[in-house]
Short mmCIF file of C-alpha atoms in Angstrom, two decimals:
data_model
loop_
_atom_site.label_atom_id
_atom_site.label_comp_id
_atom_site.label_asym_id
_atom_site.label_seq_id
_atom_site.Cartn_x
_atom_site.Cartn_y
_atom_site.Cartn_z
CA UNK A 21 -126.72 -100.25 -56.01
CA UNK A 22 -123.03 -100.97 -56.39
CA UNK A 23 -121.76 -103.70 -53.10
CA UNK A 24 -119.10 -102.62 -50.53
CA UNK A 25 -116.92 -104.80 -49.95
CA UNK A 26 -115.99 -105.32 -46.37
CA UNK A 27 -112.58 -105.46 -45.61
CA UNK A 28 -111.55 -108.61 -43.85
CA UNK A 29 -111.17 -108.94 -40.28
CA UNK A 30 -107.20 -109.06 -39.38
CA UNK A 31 -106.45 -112.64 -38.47
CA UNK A 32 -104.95 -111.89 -34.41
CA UNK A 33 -103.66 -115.59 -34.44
CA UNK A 34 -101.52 -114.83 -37.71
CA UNK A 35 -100.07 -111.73 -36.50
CA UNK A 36 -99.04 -113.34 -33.14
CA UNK A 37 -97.41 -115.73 -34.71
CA UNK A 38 -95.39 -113.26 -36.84
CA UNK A 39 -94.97 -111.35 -33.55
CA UNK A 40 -93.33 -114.71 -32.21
CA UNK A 41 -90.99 -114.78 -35.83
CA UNK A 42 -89.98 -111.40 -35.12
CA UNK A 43 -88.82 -112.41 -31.63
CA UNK A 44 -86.91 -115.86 -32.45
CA UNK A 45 -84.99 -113.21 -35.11
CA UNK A 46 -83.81 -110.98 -32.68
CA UNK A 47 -82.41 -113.93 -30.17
CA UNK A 48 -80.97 -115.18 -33.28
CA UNK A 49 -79.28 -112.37 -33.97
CA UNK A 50 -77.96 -111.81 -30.22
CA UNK A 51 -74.17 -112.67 -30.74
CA UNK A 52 -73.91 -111.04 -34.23
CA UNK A 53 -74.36 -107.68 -32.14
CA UNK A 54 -75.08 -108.11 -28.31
CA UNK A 55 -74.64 -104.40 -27.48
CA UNK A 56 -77.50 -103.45 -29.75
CA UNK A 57 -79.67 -106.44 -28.37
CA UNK A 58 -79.15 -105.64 -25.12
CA UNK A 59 -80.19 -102.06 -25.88
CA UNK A 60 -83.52 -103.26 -27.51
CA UNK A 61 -83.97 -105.88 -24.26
CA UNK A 62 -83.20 -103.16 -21.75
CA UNK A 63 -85.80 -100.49 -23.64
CA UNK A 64 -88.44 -102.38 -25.73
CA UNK A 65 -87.94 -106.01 -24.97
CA UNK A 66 -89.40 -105.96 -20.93
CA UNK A 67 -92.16 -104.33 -22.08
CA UNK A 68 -92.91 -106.51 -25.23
CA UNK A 69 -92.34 -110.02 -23.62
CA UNK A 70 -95.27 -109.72 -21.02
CA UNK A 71 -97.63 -108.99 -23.59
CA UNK A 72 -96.28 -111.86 -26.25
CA UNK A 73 -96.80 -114.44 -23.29
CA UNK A 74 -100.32 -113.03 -22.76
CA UNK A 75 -101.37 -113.00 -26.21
CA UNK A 76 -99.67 -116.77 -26.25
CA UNK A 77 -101.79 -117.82 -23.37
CA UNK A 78 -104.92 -116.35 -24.84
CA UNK A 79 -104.69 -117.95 -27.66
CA UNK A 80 -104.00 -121.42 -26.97
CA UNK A 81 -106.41 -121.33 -23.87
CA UNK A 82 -108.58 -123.42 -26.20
CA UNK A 83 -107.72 -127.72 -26.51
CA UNK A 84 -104.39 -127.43 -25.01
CA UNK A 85 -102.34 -130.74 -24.91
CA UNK A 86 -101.89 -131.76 -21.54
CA UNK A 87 -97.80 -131.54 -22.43
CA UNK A 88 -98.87 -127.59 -23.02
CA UNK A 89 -100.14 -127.59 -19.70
CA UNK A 90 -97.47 -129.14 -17.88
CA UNK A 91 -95.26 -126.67 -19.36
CA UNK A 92 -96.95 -123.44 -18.21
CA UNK A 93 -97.67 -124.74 -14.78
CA UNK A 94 -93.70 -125.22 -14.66
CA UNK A 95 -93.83 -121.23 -15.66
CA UNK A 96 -95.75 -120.60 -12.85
CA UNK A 97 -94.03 -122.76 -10.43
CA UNK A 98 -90.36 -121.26 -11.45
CA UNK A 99 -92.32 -117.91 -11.08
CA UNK A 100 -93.65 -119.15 -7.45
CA UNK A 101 -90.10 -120.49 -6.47
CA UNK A 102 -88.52 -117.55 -7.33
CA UNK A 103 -90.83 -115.83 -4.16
CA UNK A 104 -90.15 -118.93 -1.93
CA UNK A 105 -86.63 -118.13 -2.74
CA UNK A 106 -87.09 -114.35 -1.43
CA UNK A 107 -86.95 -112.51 -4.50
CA UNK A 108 -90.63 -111.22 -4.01
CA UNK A 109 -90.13 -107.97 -6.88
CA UNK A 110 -88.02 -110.75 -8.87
CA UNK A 111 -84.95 -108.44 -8.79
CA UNK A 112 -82.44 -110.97 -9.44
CA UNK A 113 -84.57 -113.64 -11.11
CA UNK A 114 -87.00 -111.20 -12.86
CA UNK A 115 -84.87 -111.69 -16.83
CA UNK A 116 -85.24 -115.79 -16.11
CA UNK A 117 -89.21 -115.79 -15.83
CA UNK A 118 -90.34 -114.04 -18.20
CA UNK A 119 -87.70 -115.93 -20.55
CA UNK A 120 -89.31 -119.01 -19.46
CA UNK A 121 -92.44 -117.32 -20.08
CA UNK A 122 -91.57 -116.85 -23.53
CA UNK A 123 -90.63 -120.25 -23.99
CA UNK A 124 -95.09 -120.47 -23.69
CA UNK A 125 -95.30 -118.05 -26.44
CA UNK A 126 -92.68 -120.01 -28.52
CA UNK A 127 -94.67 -123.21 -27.96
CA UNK A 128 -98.29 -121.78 -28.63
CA UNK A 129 -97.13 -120.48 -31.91
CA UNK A 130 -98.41 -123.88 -33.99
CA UNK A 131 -100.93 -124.99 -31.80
CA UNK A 132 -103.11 -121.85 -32.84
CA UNK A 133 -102.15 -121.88 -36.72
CA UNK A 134 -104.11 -124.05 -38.56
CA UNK A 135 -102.45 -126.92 -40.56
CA UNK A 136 -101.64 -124.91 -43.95
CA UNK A 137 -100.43 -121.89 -42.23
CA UNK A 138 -97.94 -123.88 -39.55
CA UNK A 139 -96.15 -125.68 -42.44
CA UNK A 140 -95.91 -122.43 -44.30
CA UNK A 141 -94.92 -120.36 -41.03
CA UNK A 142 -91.99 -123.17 -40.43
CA UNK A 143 -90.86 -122.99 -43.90
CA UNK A 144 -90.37 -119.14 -43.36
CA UNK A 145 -88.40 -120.10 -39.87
CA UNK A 146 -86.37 -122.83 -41.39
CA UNK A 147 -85.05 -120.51 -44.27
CA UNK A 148 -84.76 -117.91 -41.79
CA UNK A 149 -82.35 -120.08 -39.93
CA UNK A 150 -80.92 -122.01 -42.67
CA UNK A 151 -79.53 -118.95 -44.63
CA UNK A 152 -77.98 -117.23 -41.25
CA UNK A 153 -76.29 -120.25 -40.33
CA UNK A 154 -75.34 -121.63 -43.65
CA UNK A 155 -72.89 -118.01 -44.27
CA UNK A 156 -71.98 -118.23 -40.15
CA UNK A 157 -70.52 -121.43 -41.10
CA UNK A 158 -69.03 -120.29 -44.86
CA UNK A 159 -66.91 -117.51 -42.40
CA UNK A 160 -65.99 -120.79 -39.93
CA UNK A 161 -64.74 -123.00 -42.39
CA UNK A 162 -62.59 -120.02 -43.95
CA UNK A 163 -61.11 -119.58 -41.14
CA UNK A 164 -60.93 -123.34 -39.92
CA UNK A 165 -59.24 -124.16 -43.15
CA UNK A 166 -56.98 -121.10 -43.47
CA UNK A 167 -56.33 -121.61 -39.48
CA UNK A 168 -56.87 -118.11 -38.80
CA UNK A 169 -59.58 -116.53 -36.03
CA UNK A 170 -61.75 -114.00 -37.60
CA UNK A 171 -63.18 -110.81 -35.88
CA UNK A 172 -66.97 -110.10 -36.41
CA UNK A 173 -67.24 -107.17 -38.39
CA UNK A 174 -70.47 -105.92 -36.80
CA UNK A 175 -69.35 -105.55 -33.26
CA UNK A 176 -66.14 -105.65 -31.32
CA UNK A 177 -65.69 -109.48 -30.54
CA UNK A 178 -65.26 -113.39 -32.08
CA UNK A 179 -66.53 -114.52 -34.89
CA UNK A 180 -64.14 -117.78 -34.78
CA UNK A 181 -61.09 -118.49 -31.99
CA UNK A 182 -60.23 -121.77 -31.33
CA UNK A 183 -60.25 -123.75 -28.17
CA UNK A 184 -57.69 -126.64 -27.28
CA UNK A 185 -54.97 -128.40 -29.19
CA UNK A 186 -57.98 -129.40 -31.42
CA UNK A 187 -58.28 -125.74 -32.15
CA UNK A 188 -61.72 -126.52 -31.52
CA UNK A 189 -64.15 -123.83 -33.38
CA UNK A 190 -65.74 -121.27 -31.20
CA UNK A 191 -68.37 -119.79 -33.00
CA UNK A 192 -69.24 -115.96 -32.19
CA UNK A 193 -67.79 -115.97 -28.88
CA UNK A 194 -69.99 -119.12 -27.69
CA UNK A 195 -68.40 -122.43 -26.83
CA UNK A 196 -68.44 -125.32 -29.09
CA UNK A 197 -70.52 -127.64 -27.18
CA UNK A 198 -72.94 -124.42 -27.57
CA UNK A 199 -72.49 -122.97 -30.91
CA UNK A 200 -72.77 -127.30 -32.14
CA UNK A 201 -76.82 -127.08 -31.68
CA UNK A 202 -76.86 -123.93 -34.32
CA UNK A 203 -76.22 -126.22 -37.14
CA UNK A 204 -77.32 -129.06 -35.94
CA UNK A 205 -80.57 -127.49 -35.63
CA UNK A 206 -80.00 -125.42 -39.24
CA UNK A 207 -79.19 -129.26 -40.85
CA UNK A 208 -81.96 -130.52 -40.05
CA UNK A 209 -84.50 -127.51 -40.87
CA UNK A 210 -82.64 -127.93 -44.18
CA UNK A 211 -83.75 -131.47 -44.10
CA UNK A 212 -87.19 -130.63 -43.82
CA UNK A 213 -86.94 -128.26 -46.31
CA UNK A 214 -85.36 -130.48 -49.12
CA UNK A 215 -88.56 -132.73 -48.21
CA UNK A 216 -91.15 -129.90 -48.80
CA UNK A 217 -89.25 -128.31 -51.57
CA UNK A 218 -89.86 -130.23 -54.68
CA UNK A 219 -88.34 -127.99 -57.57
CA UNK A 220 -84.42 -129.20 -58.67
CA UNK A 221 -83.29 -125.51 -57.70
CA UNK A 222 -84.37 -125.40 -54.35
CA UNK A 223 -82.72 -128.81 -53.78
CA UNK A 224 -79.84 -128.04 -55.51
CA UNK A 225 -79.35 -125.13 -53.16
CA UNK A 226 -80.38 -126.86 -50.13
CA UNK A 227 -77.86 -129.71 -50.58
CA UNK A 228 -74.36 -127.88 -50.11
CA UNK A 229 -76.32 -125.65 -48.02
CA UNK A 230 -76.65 -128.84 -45.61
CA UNK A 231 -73.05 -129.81 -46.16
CA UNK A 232 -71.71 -126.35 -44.34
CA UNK A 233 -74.03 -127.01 -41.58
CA UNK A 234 -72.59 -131.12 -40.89
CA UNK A 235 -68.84 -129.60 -41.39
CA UNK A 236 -69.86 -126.70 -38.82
CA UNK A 237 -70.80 -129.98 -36.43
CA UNK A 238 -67.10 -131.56 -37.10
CA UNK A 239 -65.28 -128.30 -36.56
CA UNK A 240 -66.90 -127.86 -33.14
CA UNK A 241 -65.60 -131.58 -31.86
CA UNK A 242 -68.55 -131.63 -29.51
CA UNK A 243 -69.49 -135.41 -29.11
CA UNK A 244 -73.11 -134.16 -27.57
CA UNK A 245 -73.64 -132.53 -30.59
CA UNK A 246 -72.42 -135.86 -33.04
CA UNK A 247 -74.40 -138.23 -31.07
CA UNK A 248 -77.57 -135.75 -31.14
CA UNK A 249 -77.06 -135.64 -35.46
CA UNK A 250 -75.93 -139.56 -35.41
CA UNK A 251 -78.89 -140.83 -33.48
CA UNK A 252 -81.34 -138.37 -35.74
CA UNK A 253 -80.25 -139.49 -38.85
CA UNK A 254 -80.12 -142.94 -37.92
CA UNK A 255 -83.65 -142.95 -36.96
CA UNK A 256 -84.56 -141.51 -40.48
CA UNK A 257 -82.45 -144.38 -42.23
CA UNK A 258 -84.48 -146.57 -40.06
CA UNK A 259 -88.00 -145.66 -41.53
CA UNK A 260 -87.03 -146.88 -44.27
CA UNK A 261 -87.28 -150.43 -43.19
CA UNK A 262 -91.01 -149.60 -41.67
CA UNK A 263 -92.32 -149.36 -45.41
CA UNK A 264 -90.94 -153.02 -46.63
CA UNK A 265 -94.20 -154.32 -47.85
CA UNK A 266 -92.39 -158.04 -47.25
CA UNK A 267 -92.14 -157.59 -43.45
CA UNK A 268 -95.55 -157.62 -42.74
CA UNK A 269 -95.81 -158.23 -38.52
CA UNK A 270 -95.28 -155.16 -37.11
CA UNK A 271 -92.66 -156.63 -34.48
CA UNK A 272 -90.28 -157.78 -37.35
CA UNK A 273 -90.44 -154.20 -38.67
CA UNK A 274 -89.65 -152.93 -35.04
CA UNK A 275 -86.90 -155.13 -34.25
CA UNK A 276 -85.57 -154.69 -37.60
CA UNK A 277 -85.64 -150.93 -37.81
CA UNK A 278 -83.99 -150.91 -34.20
CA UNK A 279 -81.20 -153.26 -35.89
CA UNK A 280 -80.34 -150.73 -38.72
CA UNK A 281 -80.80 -147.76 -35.99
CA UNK A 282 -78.02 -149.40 -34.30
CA UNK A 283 -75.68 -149.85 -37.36
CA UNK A 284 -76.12 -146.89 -38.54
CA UNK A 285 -75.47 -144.66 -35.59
CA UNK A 286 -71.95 -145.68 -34.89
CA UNK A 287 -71.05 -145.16 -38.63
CA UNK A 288 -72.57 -141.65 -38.86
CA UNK A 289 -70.70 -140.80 -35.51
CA UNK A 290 -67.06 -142.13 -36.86
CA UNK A 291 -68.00 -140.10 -40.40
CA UNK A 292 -67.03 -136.93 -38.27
CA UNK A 293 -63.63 -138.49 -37.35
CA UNK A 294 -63.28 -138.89 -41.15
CA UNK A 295 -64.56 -135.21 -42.41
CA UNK A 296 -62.36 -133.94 -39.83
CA UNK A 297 -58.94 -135.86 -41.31
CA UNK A 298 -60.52 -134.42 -44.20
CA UNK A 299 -60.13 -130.81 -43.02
CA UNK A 300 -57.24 -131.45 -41.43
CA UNK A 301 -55.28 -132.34 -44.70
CA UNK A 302 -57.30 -129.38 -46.95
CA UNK A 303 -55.86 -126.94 -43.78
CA UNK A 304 -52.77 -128.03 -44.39
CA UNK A 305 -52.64 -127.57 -47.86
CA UNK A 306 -54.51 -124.04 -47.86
CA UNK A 307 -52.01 -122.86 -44.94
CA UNK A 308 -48.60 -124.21 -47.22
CA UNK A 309 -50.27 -122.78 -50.14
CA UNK A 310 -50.99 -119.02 -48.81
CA UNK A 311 -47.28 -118.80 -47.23
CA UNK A 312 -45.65 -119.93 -50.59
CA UNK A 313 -47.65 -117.17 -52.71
CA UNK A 314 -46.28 -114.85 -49.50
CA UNK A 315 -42.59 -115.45 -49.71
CA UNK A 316 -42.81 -115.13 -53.08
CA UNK A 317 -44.44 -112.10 -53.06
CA UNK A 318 -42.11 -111.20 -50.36
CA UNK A 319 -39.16 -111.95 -52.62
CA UNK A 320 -40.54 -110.10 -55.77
CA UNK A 321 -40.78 -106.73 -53.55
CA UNK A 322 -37.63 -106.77 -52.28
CA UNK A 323 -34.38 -108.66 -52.69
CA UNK A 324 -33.89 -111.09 -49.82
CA UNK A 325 -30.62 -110.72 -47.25
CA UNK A 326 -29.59 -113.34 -45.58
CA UNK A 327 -31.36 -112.99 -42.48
CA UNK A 328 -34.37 -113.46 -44.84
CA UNK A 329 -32.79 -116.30 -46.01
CA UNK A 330 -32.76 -117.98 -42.86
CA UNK A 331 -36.38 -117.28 -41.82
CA UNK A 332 -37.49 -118.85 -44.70
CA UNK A 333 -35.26 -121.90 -44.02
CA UNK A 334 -36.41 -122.29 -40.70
CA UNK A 335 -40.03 -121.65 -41.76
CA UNK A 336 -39.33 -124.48 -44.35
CA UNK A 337 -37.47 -127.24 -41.42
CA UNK A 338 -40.25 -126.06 -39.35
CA UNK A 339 -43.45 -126.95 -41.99
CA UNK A 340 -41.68 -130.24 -42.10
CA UNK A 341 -41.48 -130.83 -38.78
CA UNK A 342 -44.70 -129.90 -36.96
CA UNK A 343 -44.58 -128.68 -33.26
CA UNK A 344 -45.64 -131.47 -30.94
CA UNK A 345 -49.01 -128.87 -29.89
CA UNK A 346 -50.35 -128.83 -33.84
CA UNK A 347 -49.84 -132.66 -33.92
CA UNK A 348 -53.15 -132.68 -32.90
CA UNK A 349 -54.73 -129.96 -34.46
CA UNK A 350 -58.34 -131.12 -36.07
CA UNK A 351 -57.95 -134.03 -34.40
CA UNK A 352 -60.23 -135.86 -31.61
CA UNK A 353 -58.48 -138.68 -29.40
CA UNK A 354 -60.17 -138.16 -26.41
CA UNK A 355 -62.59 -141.57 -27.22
CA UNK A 356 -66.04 -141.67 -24.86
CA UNK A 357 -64.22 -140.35 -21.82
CA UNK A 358 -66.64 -138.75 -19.55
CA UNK A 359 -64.43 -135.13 -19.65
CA UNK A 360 -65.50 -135.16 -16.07
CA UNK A 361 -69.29 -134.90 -16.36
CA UNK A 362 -69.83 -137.73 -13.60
CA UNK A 363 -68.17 -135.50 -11.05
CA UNK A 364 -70.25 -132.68 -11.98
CA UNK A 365 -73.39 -134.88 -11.73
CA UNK A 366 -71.80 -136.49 -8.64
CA UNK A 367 -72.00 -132.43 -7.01
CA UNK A 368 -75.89 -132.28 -6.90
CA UNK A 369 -74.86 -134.39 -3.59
CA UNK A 370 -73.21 -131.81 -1.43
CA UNK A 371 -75.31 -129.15 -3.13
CA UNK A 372 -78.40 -130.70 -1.56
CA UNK A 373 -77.08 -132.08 1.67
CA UNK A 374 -75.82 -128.27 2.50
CA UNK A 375 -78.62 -126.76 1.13
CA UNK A 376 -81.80 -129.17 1.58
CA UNK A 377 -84.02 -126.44 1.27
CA UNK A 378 -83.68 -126.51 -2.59
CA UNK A 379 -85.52 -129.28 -2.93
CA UNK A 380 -88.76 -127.60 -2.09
CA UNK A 381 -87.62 -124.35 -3.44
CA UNK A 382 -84.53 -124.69 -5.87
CA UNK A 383 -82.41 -121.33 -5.50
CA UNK A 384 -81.76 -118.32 -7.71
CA UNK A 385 -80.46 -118.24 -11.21
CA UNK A 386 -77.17 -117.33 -9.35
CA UNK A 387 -76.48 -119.64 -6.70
CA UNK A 388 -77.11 -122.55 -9.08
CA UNK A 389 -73.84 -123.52 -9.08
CA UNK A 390 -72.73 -121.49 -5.83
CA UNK A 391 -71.95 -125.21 -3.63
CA UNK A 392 -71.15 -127.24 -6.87
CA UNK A 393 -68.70 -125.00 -7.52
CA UNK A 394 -66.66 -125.40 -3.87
CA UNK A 395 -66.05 -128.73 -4.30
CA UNK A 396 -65.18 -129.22 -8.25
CA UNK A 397 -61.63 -128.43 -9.46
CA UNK A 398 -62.70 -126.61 -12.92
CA UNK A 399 -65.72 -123.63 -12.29
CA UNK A 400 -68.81 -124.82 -13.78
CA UNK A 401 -71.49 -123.14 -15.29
CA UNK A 402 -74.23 -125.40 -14.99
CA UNK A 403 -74.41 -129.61 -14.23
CA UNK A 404 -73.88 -130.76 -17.75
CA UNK A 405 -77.05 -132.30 -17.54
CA UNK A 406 -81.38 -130.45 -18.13
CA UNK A 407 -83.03 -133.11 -15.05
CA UNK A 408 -80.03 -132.38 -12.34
CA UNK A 409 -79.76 -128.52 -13.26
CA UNK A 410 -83.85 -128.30 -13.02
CA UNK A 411 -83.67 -130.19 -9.89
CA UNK A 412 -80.88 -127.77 -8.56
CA UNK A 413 -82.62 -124.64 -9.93
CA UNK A 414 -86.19 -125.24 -8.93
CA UNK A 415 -86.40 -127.81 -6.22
CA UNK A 416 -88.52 -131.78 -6.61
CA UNK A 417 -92.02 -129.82 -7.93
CA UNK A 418 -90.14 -127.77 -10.68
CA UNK A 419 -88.74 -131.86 -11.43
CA UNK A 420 -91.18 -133.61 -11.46
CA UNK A 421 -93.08 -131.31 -14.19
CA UNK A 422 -90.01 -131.43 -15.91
CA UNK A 423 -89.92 -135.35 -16.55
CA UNK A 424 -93.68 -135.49 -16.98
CA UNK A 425 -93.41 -133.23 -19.97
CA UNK A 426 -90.53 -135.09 -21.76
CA UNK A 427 -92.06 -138.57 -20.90
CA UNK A 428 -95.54 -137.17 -22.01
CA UNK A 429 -93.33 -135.47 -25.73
CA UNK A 430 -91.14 -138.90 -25.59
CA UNK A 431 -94.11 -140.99 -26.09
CA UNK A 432 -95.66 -138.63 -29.05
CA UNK A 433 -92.78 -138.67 -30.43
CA UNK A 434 -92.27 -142.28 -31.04
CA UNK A 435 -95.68 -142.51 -31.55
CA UNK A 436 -95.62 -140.16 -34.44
CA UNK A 437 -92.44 -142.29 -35.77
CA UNK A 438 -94.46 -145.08 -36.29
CA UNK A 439 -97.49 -143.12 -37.65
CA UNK A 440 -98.05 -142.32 -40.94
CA UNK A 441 -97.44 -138.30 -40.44
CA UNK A 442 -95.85 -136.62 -43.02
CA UNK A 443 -92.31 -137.15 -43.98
CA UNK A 444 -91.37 -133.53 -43.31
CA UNK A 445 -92.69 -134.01 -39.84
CA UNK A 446 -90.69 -136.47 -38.58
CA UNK A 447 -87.48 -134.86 -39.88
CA UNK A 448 -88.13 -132.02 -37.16
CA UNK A 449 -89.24 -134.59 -34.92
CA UNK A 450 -85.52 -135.59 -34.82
CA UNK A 451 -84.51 -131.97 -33.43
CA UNK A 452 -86.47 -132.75 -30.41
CA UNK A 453 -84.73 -136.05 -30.08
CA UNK A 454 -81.56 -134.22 -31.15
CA UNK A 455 -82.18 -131.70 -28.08
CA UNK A 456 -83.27 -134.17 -25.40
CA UNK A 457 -80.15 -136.39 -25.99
CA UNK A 458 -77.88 -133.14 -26.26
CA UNK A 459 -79.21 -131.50 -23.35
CA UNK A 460 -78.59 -135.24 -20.96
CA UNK A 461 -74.51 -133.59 -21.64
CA UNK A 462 -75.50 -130.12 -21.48
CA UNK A 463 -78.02 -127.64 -20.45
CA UNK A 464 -80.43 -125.69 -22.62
CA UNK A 465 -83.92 -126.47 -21.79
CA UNK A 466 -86.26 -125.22 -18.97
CA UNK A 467 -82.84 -122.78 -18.09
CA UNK A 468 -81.85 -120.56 -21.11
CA UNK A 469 -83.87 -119.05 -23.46
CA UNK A 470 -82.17 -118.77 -26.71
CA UNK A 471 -82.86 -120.40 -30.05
CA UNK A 472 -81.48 -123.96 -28.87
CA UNK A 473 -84.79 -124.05 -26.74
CA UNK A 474 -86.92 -121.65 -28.92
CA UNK A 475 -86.90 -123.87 -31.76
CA UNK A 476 -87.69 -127.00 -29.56
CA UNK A 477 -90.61 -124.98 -28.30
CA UNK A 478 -91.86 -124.18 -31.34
CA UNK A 479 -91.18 -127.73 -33.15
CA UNK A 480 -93.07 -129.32 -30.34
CA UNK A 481 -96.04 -127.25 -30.32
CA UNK A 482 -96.12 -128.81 -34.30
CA UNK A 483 -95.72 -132.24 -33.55
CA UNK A 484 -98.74 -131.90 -30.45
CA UNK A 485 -100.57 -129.98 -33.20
CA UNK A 486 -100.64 -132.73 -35.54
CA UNK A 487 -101.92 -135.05 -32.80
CA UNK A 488 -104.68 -132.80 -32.24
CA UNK A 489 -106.02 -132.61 -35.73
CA UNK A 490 -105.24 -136.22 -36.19
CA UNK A 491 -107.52 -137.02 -33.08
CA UNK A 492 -110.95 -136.50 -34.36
CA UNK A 493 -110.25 -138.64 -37.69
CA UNK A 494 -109.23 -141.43 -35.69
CA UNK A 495 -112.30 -140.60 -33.35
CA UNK A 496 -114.29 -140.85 -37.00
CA UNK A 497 -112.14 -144.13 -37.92
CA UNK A 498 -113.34 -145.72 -35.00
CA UNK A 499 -117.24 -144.80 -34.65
CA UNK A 500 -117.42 -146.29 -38.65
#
């Protein structure tokens, strides 16, 4: 009698997770064409979120870290502000909860794949991310170099302007101290690829690949974004000092991977100042270059008069004497000055004292900055700072769950520095160190939800993973 075979059971964990892959896609893809995203969020995307944060919650209901936990019962407290606010049908606030929401789904993605299937799944997202960002910053640096703002081609809007006498890059309409994170984030997935990856070809792709992302971080001038990338690679540098067979007392190794932490930093932060002198005189040369083969294809189409004449001699005095405005083009002089962020911290004050309320309650997505705003010269889109926005936005409670989470992740963290994890899994590590020293400057966790938080979500649902399967082998270690 000849044997059916029995078609295997469809794994529901594996297609979440590609659910979840699908999803981090399309926010990627927001500002290549927001019109069409916002037609998918207005149609499919309400619909689809609910049931992605279900299916995330269902999942991991099983040995969740206690940092998982923390994190949902902030869902459910920004959910439960949101009605102490008075926004019972969440009409205004509605798009901000279920984002946060998502952010669950984002972080349950590698606490329900098993070890082999969540390195392989964030292989798939770093290449994912790599490759986008890699050609995003291929169009910057064209333009960067050649000085010229490019249009995206896929919608009507910015691929690169420039902001400042810096001409600081803007990347698809975001603002640098935004659009920084994308390759910072896309450097170090690289990273972590170029770790996993041991065939020459993958390497020898990944390597210039990597050195489009750390230009796209100079072009941007952001210093949140530098000392995020500085401090990570520093860190990494510093491991090596941890596996010096000579320096056998763990203290020594400590104190002397601290010491080359803090060497290092500073001279991977002042490398930017040097890439960007770097640009600066490659822009110059690419800009002189393009107008000579101009004038003289100018002059081959038609004879020159004189008032040609003198617009090219004036072009000529003027390359030689730069206007006082491009004196300063590609270039940062602005040192550690503060570019007012301790006023903007200093406005949490009369935003509480008029509205005490908030500390109980917070306020709506809206009125976040609604008092800040009245007494700061510049408008202000958020506090320039994750604790005193979350504080703002959902009261002492929404806080306090807040700093228990990234005290609770802050520990793991340096635990699993000093651990022997894998190589590969301390590189991402450093995007959630990356993120939590960015976002003490700006604002993109427990607020937004786009791929700045995503992949934090995601990369710290790995790390807690890995403590979890490491936890009943030490258990083991310990009994024998």
């Amino acid at each position: 009698m000849e044997k059916i075979r029995k078609s295997p059971k469809l794994d529901g964990r594996r297609i979440y997770a590609a659910a979840v892959f699908l999803f981090f896609v399309y926010f990627m893809l927001k500002q290549v064409n927001e019109g069409l995203w916002y037609a998918f969020y207005c149609v499919y995307y309400l619909y689809l979120c609910p049931v992605l944060i279900a299916f995330g919650l269902y999942f991991s209901r099983r040995e969740k870290p206690l940092e998982f936990k923390l994190f949902t019962l902030f869902f459910l407290w920004l959910y439960i502000s949101r009605l102490l606010n008075g926004d019972y049908f969440l009409t205004y606030d509605g798009g901000a909860v279920m984002d946060m929401g998502l952010g669950c789904a984002f972080f349950a993605v590698c606490l329900v794949l098993n070890g082999e299937d969540r390195y392989r799944y964030l292989d798939w997202l770093s290449i994912a991310v790599a490759v986008f960002y890699t050609l995003i910053g291929i169009a910057v640096l064209y333009g960067v170099i050649l000085q010229r703002e490019l249009t995206n081609p896929l919608f009507y809007g910015q691929l690169l302007n420039f902001e400042g006498l810096m001409y600081r890059a803007r990347v698809l309409g975001k603002s640098s101290n935004e659009s920084v994170m994308w390759f910072f984030i896309s450097f170090f997935l690289l990273f972590y690829l170029f770790v996993r990856k041991k065939k020459l070809l993958w390497r020898i792709a990944i390597v210039p690949a990597a050195a489009i992302n750390y230009l796209g971080i100079v072009v941007t001038f952001s210093r949140s974004g530098r000392l995020a990338f500085s401090a990570g690679i520093a860190l990494l540098t510093a491991l090596a000092i941890l596996k010096r067979p000579e320096l056998k007392i763990q203290a020594r190794k400590v104190l002397a991977a601290a010491a080359l932490t803090c060497l290092v930093l500073p001279l991977v932060y002042l490398s930017f100042d040097g890439a960007a002198a770097g640009i600066r005189l490659a822009s110059n040369w690419a800009v002189a270059a393009v107008d000579e083969a101009e004038q003289a294809e100018s002059a081959v189409q038609a004879e020159p008069t004189a008032a040609v004449m003198n617009a090219l001699l004036a072009a000529e005095q003027g390359s030689q004497e730069a206007p006082d405005d491009e004196q300063h083009m590609y270039q940062d002089n602005r040192g550690l000055d503060d570019s007012e962020r301790f006023v903007v911290y200093e406005s949490i004050i009369p935003t509480l004292q008029r509205e005490p309320l908030r500390l109980l309650r917070g306020c709506k997505y809206q009125d976040v900055m609604s008092v800040a705003n009245t007494v700061l010269k510049n408008h202000k889109v958020h506090f320039h700072n994750f604790l005193i926005q979350t504080l703002a936005y959902t009261g002492l409670p929404g806080l306090a769950l807040c700093l228990a989470f990234c005290i609770l992740l802050t520990v793991k963290i340096i635990r699993l520095y000093f651990s022997a994890a894998p190589f590969e899994l301390k590189v991402l590590s450093m995007i959630l160190v990356g993120s939590l020293i960015y976002n003490m400057l700006e604002v993109s966790l427990f607020y937004y939800a786009d791929i700045r938080a995503h992949i934090f979500y995601l990369i710290a649902g790995a790390v807690l993973a890995w403590f979890r399967d490491e936890a009943p082998k030490t258990a083991l270690k310990e009994t024998t």
